[in-house]
């Protein structure tokens, strides 16, 4: 399968961005009018180079214990923004040697051949044997083909999309967006490696009588003191990874452990299946999920965690597109929504909470409703959004994203621009793209 051709395109030159943090080497950008690359030969060469990066298996999927290697996600996003091969090459070099966390990527581990068809479920979510899972899924793909393998394994793996702060979901879905076999296999392996179950308990809570995803977020916003519930859950001895068998592999991971605790404890707002999951047409539902989560992101603009809900949605969309079974599609959506809600509730304490820290809480109903009233019907009057005084026009966003050292920002702009194009220039997506995040400080 050939990689897809992304639009629009911007070409890289040297200049200084406003508000961005340039990476070492200061590759910078100059914008042309939105549109396709004029040189077909140059684009084919760039696509060939793209496959080379995405096929690279020399680095481990994580580094510094629990941080996800985002290099391939950045490559896809930068290519989607129109970066040249030279631009991406230097970006990759900087990310490998001195990424925003101040760490080098780690070399790939060697498979010991410990995963096979008889035991692959035994190690799911234990963060063991990632290269063995890669080897196993590569063999399965050769045996049955990619499409069939996705139908066989994805429905079950998508029961735990909270994996690694949604990054198993992101890696798999973004690989499907890029149509890259190597990365798709890595994605399945990462979902298995870091899986955190989002399946409701045997006695599932009643369905949430909400018509849209935004209704569900408004419902959550009306429930007071959710952060106090989160604190009570994470203080329970049964969820202490040092004292028992509860996710010992997540000790010291901050929010990742917190999310696993909340999913294990259960809550009607997490596991109550919203009516819209089973009643809406899937394309309409995905659009409404993007819209609701953009509203949530604008309520806490630049929030590092909530940004992952948006880039995770891009992963979910492409996973759903590659599943044949209607029930599997809707279950994947339901489990991902549970993962996002659990992540958002865990984030009410902040990314790395410690006793005495200021607790941010969940955005208020008033804040969400005000944003909805502002953006529900608001569209941009010109192609680049200059007709509106709020936010930034796309050429500026492309320019700043292309040079920002924090790779989540080009991913944000890439996804939001695609949504803006296909939604008749709905302004909420450009506004969300206008709020870049910052790299969190992670203790070494």
mmCIF file with all atom_site columns, N, CA and C in Angstrom, residues 285-315:
data_model
loop_
_atom_site.group_PDB
_atom_site.id
_atom_site.type_symbol
_atom_site.label_atom_id
_atom_site.label_alt_id
_atom_site.label_comp_id
_atom_site.label_asym_id
_atom_site.label_entity_id
_atom_site.label_seq_id
_atom_site.pdbx_PDB_ins_code
_atom_site.Cartn_x
_atom_site.Cartn_y
_atom_site.Cartn_z
_atom_site.occupancy
_atom_site.B_iso_or_equiv
_atom_site.pdbx_formal_charge
_atom_site.auth_seq_id
_atom_site.auth_comp_id
_atom_site.auth_asym_id
_atom_site.auth_atom_id
_atom_site.pdbx_PDB_model_num
ATOM 1  N N  . UNK A 1 285 ? -20.911 10.861 14.839 1.00 0.00 ? 285 UNK A N  1
ATOM 2  C CA . UNK A 1 285 ? -20.463 10.694 16.210 1.00 0.00 ? 285 UNK A CA 1
ATOM 3  C C  . UNK A 1 285 ? -19.002 11.111 16.376 1.00 0.00 ? 285 UNK A C  1
ATOM 4  N N  . UNK A 1 286 ? -18.139 10.684 15.458 1.00 0.00 ? 286 UNK A N  1
ATOM 5  C CA . UNK A 1 286 ? -16.730 11.060 15.551 1.00 0.00 ? 286 UNK A CA 1
ATOM 6  C C  . UNK A 1 286 ? -16.569 12.576 15.459 1.00 0.00 ? 286 UNK A C  1
ATOM 7  N N  . UNK A 1 287 ? -17.323 13.204 14.553 1.00 0.00 ? 287 UNK A N  1
ATOM 8  C CA . UNK A 1 287 ? -17.239 14.658 14.444 1.00 0.00 ? 287 UNK A CA 1
ATOM 9  C C  . UNK A 1 287 ? -17.681 15.326 15.737 1.00 0.00 ? 287 UNK A C  1
ATOM 10 N N  . UNK A 1 288 ? -18.753 14.838 16.332 1.00 0.00 ? 288 UNK A N  1
ATOM 11 C CA . UNK A 1 288 ? -19.240 15.431 17.578 1.00 0.00 ? 288 UNK A CA 1
ATOM 12 C C  . UNK A 1 288 ? -18.270 15.190 18.736 1.00 0.00 ? 288 UNK A C  1
ATOM 13 N N  . UNK A 1 289 ? -17.569 14.069 18.713 1.00 0.00 ? 289 UNK A N  1
ATOM 14 C CA . UNK A 1 289 ? -16.542 13.823 19.734 1.00 0.00 ? 289 UNK A CA 1
ATOM 15 C C  . UNK A 1 289 ? -15.394 14.807 19.569 1.00 0.00 ? 289 UNK A C  1
ATOM 16 N N  . UNK A 1 290 ? -14.939 15.010 18.321 1.00 0.00 ? 290 UNK A N  1
ATOM 17 C CA . UNK A 1 290 ? -13.893 16.004 18.070 1.00 0.00 ? 290 UNK A CA 1
ATOM 18 C C  . UNK A 1 290 ? -14.334 17.386 18.554 1.00 0.00 ? 290 UNK A C  1
ATOM 19 N N  . UNK A 1 291 ? -15.577 17.744 18.231 1.00 0.00 ? 291 UNK A N  1
ATOM 20 C CA . UNK A 1 291 ? -16.075 19.066 18.604 1.00 0.00 ? 291 UNK A CA 1
ATOM 21 C C  . UNK A 1 291 ? -16.115 19.223 20.134 1.00 0.00 ? 291 UNK A C  1
ATOM 22 N N  . UNK A 1 292 ? -16.695 18.238 20.822 1.00 0.00 ? 292 UNK A N  1
ATOM 23 C CA . UNK A 1 292 ? -16.812 18.318 22.278 1.00 0.00 ? 292 UNK A CA 1
ATOM 24 C C  . UNK A 1 292 ? -15.444 18.393 22.943 1.00 0.00 ? 292 UNK A C  1
ATOM 25 N N  . UNK A 1 293 ? -14.495 17.595 22.467 1.00 0.00 ? 293 UNK A N  1
ATOM 26 C CA . UNK A 1 293 ? -13.161 17.594 23.077 1.00 0.00 ? 293 UNK A CA 1
ATOM 27 C C  . UNK A 1 293 ? -12.378 18.853 22.731 1.00 0.00 ? 293 UNK A C  1
ATOM 28 N N  . UNK A 1 294 ? -12.681 19.472 21.595 1.00 0.00 ? 294 UNK A N  1
ATOM 29 C CA . UNK A 1 294 ? -12.083 20.779 21.283 1.00 0.00 ? 294 UNK A CA 1
ATOM 30 C C  . UNK A 1 294 ? -12.608 21.843 22.236 1.00 0.00 ? 294 UNK A C  1
ATOM 31 N N  . UNK A 1 295 ? -13.908 21.777 22.542 1.00 0.00 ? 295 UNK A N  1
ATOM 32 C CA . UNK A 1 295 ? -14.494 22.694 23.524 1.00 0.00 ? 295 UNK A CA 1
ATOM 33 C C  . UNK A 1 295 ? -13.829 22.487 24.895 1.00 0.00 ? 295 UNK A C  1
ATOM 34 N N  . UNK A 1 296 ? -13.641 21.224 25.279 1.00 0.00 ? 296 UNK A N  1
ATOM 35 C CA . UNK A 1 296 ? -12.983 20.922 26.554 1.00 0.00 ? 296 UNK A CA 1
ATOM 36 C C  . UNK A 1 296 ? -11.555 21.464 26.563 1.00 0.00 ? 296 UNK A C  1
ATOM 37 N N  . UNK A 1 297 ? -10.845 21.287 25.459 1.00 0.00 ? 297 UNK A N  1
ATOM 38 C CA . UNK A 1 297 ? -9.469  21.778 25.362 1.00 0.00 ? 297 UNK A CA 1
ATOM 39 C C  . UNK A 1 297 ? -9.429  23.305 25.454 1.00 0.00 ? 297 UNK A C  1
ATOM 40 N N  . UNK A 1 298 ? -10.383 23.979 24.842 1.00 0.00 ? 298 UNK A N  1
ATOM 41 C CA . UNK A 1 298 ? -10.415 25.440 24.905 1.00 0.00 ? 298 UNK A CA 1
ATOM 42 C C  . UNK A 1 298 ? -10.758 25.938 26.302 1.00 0.00 ? 298 UNK A C  1
ATOM 43 N N  . UNK A 1 299 ? -11.422 25.107 27.090 1.00 0.00 ? 299 UNK A N  1
ATOM 44 C CA . UNK A 1 299 ? -11.705 25.483 28.475 1.00 0.00 ? 299 UNK A CA 1
ATOM 45 C C  . UNK A 1 299 ? -10.446 25.471 29.331 1.00 0.00 ? 299 UNK A C  1
ATOM 46 N N  . UNK A 1 300 ? -9.464  24.666 28.912 1.00 0.00 ? 300 UNK A N  1
ATOM 47 C CA . UNK A 1 300 ? -8.152  24.628 29.591 1.00 0.00 ? 300 UNK A CA 1
ATOM 48 C C  . UNK A 1 300 ? -7.100  24.734 28.495 1.00 0.00 ? 300 UNK A C  1
ATOM 49 N N  . UNK A 1 301 ? -7.000  25.868 27.835 1.00 0.00 ? 301 UNK A N  1
ATOM 50 C CA . UNK A 1 301 ? -6.183  25.976 26.613 1.00 0.00 ? 301 UNK A CA 1
ATOM 51 C C  . UNK A 1 301 ? -4.723  25.621 26.849 1.00 0.00 ? 301 UNK A C  1
ATOM 52 N N  . UNK A 1 302 ? -4.211  24.766 25.959 1.00 0.00 ? 302 UNK A N  1
ATOM 53 C CA . UNK A 1 302 ? -2.818  24.358 26.063 1.00 0.00 ? 302 UNK A CA 1
ATOM 54 C C  . UNK A 1 302 ? -2.580  23.216 27.032 1.00 0.00 ? 302 UNK A C  1
ATOM 55 N N  . UNK A 1 303 ? -3.641  22.642 27.602 1.00 0.00 ? 303 UNK A N  1
ATOM 56 C CA . UNK A 1 303 ? -3.460  21.560 28.576 1.00 0.00 ? 303 UNK A CA 1
ATOM 57 C C  . UNK A 1 303 ? -2.801  20.354 27.906 1.00 0.00 ? 303 UNK A C  1
ATOM 58 N N  . UNK A 1 304 ? -1.688  19.929 28.445 1.00 0.00 ? 304 UNK A N  1
ATOM 59 C CA . UNK A 1 304 ? -0.887  18.866 27.851 1.00 0.00 ? 304 UNK A CA 1
ATOM 60 C C  . UNK A 1 304 ? -1.663  17.555 27.758 1.00 0.00 ? 304 UNK A C  1
ATOM 61 N N  . UNK A 1 305 ? -2.420  17.236 28.793 1.00 0.00 ? 305 UNK A N  1
ATOM 62 C CA . UNK A 1 305 ? -3.147  15.970 28.830 1.00 0.00 ? 305 UNK A CA 1
ATOM 63 C C  . UNK A 1 305 ? -4.338  15.985 27.887 1.00 0.00 ? 305 UNK A C  1
ATOM 64 N N  . UNK A 1 306 ? -5.138  17.045 27.932 1.00 0.00 ? 306 UNK A N  1
ATOM 65 C CA . UNK A 1 306 ? -6.334  17.113 27.098 1.00 0.00 ? 306 UNK A CA 1
ATOM 66 C C  . UNK A 1 306 ? -5.993  17.172 25.611 1.00 0.00 ? 306 UNK A C  1
ATOM 67 N N  . UNK A 1 307 ? -4.815  17.688 25.276 1.00 0.00 ? 307 UNK A N  1
ATOM 68 C CA . UNK A 1 307 ? -4.372  17.652 23.879 1.00 0.00 ? 307 UNK A CA 1
ATOM 69 C C  . UNK A 1 307 ? -4.326  16.211 23.375 1.00 0.00 ? 307 UNK A C  1
ATOM 70 N N  . UNK A 1 308 ? -3.947  15.276 24.251 1.00 0.00 ? 308 UNK A N  1
ATOM 71 C CA . UNK A 1 308 ? -3.861  13.874 23.839 1.00 0.00 ? 308 UNK A CA 1
ATOM 72 C C  . UNK A 1 308 ? -5.221  13.290 23.473 1.00 0.00 ? 308 UNK A C  1
ATOM 73 N N  . UNK A 1 309 ? -6.292  13.847 24.052 1.00 0.00 ? 309 UNK A N  1
ATOM 74 C CA . UNK A 1 309 ? -7.617  13.380 23.667 1.00 0.00 ? 309 UNK A CA 1
ATOM 75 C C  . UNK A 1 309 ? -7.891  13.697 22.201 1.00 0.00 ? 309 UNK A C  1
ATOM 76 N N  . UNK A 1 310 ? -7.410  14.847 21.732 1.00 0.00 ? 310 UNK A N  1
ATOM 77 C CA . UNK A 1 310 ? -7.624  15.247 20.340 1.00 0.00 ? 310 UNK A CA 1
ATOM 78 C C  . UNK A 1 310 ? -6.776  14.418 19.381 1.00 0.00 ? 310 UNK A C  1
ATOM 79 N N  . UNK A 1 311 ? -5.505  14.254 19.682 1.00 0.00 ? 311 UNK A N  1
ATOM 80 C CA . UNK A 1 311 ? -4.655  13.441 18.806 1.00 0.00 ? 311 UNK A CA 1
ATOM 81 C C  . UNK A 1 311 ? -5.017  11.962 18.932 1.00 0.00 ? 311 UNK A C  1
ATOM 82 N N  . UNK A 1 312 ? -5.522  11.566 20.114 1.00 0.00 ? 312 UNK A N  1
ATOM 83 C CA . UNK A 1 312 ? -6.014  10.199 20.274 1.00 0.00 ? 312 UNK A CA 1
ATOM 84 C C  . UNK A 1 312 ? -7.253  9.940  19.445 1.00 0.00 ? 312 UNK A C  1
ATOM 85 N N  . UNK A 1 313 ? -8.110  10.961 19.308 1.00 0.00 ? 313 UNK A N  1
ATOM 86 C CA . UNK A 1 313 ? -9.298  10.824 18.467 1.00 0.00 ? 313 UNK A CA 1
ATOM 87 C C  . UNK A 1 313 ? -8.922  10.546 17.011 1.00 0.00 ? 313 UNK A C  1
ATOM 88 N N  . UNK A 1 314 ? -7.831  11.167 16.551 1.00 0.00 ? 314 UNK A N  1
ATOM 89 C CA . UNK A 1 314 ? -7.363  10.914 15.184 1.00 0.00 ? 314 UNK A CA 1
ATOM 90 C C  . UNK A 1 314 ? -6.967  9.450  15.034 1.00 0.00 ? 314 UNK A C  1
ATOM 91 N N  . UNK A 1 315 ? -6.353  8.911  16.091 1.00 0.00 ? 315 UNK A N  1
ATOM 92 C CA . UNK A 1 315 ? -6.037  7.486  16.081 1.00 0.00 ? 315 UNK A CA 1
ATOM 93 C C  . UNK A 1 315 ? -7.288  6.639  16.068 1.00 0.00 ? 315 UNK A C  1
#
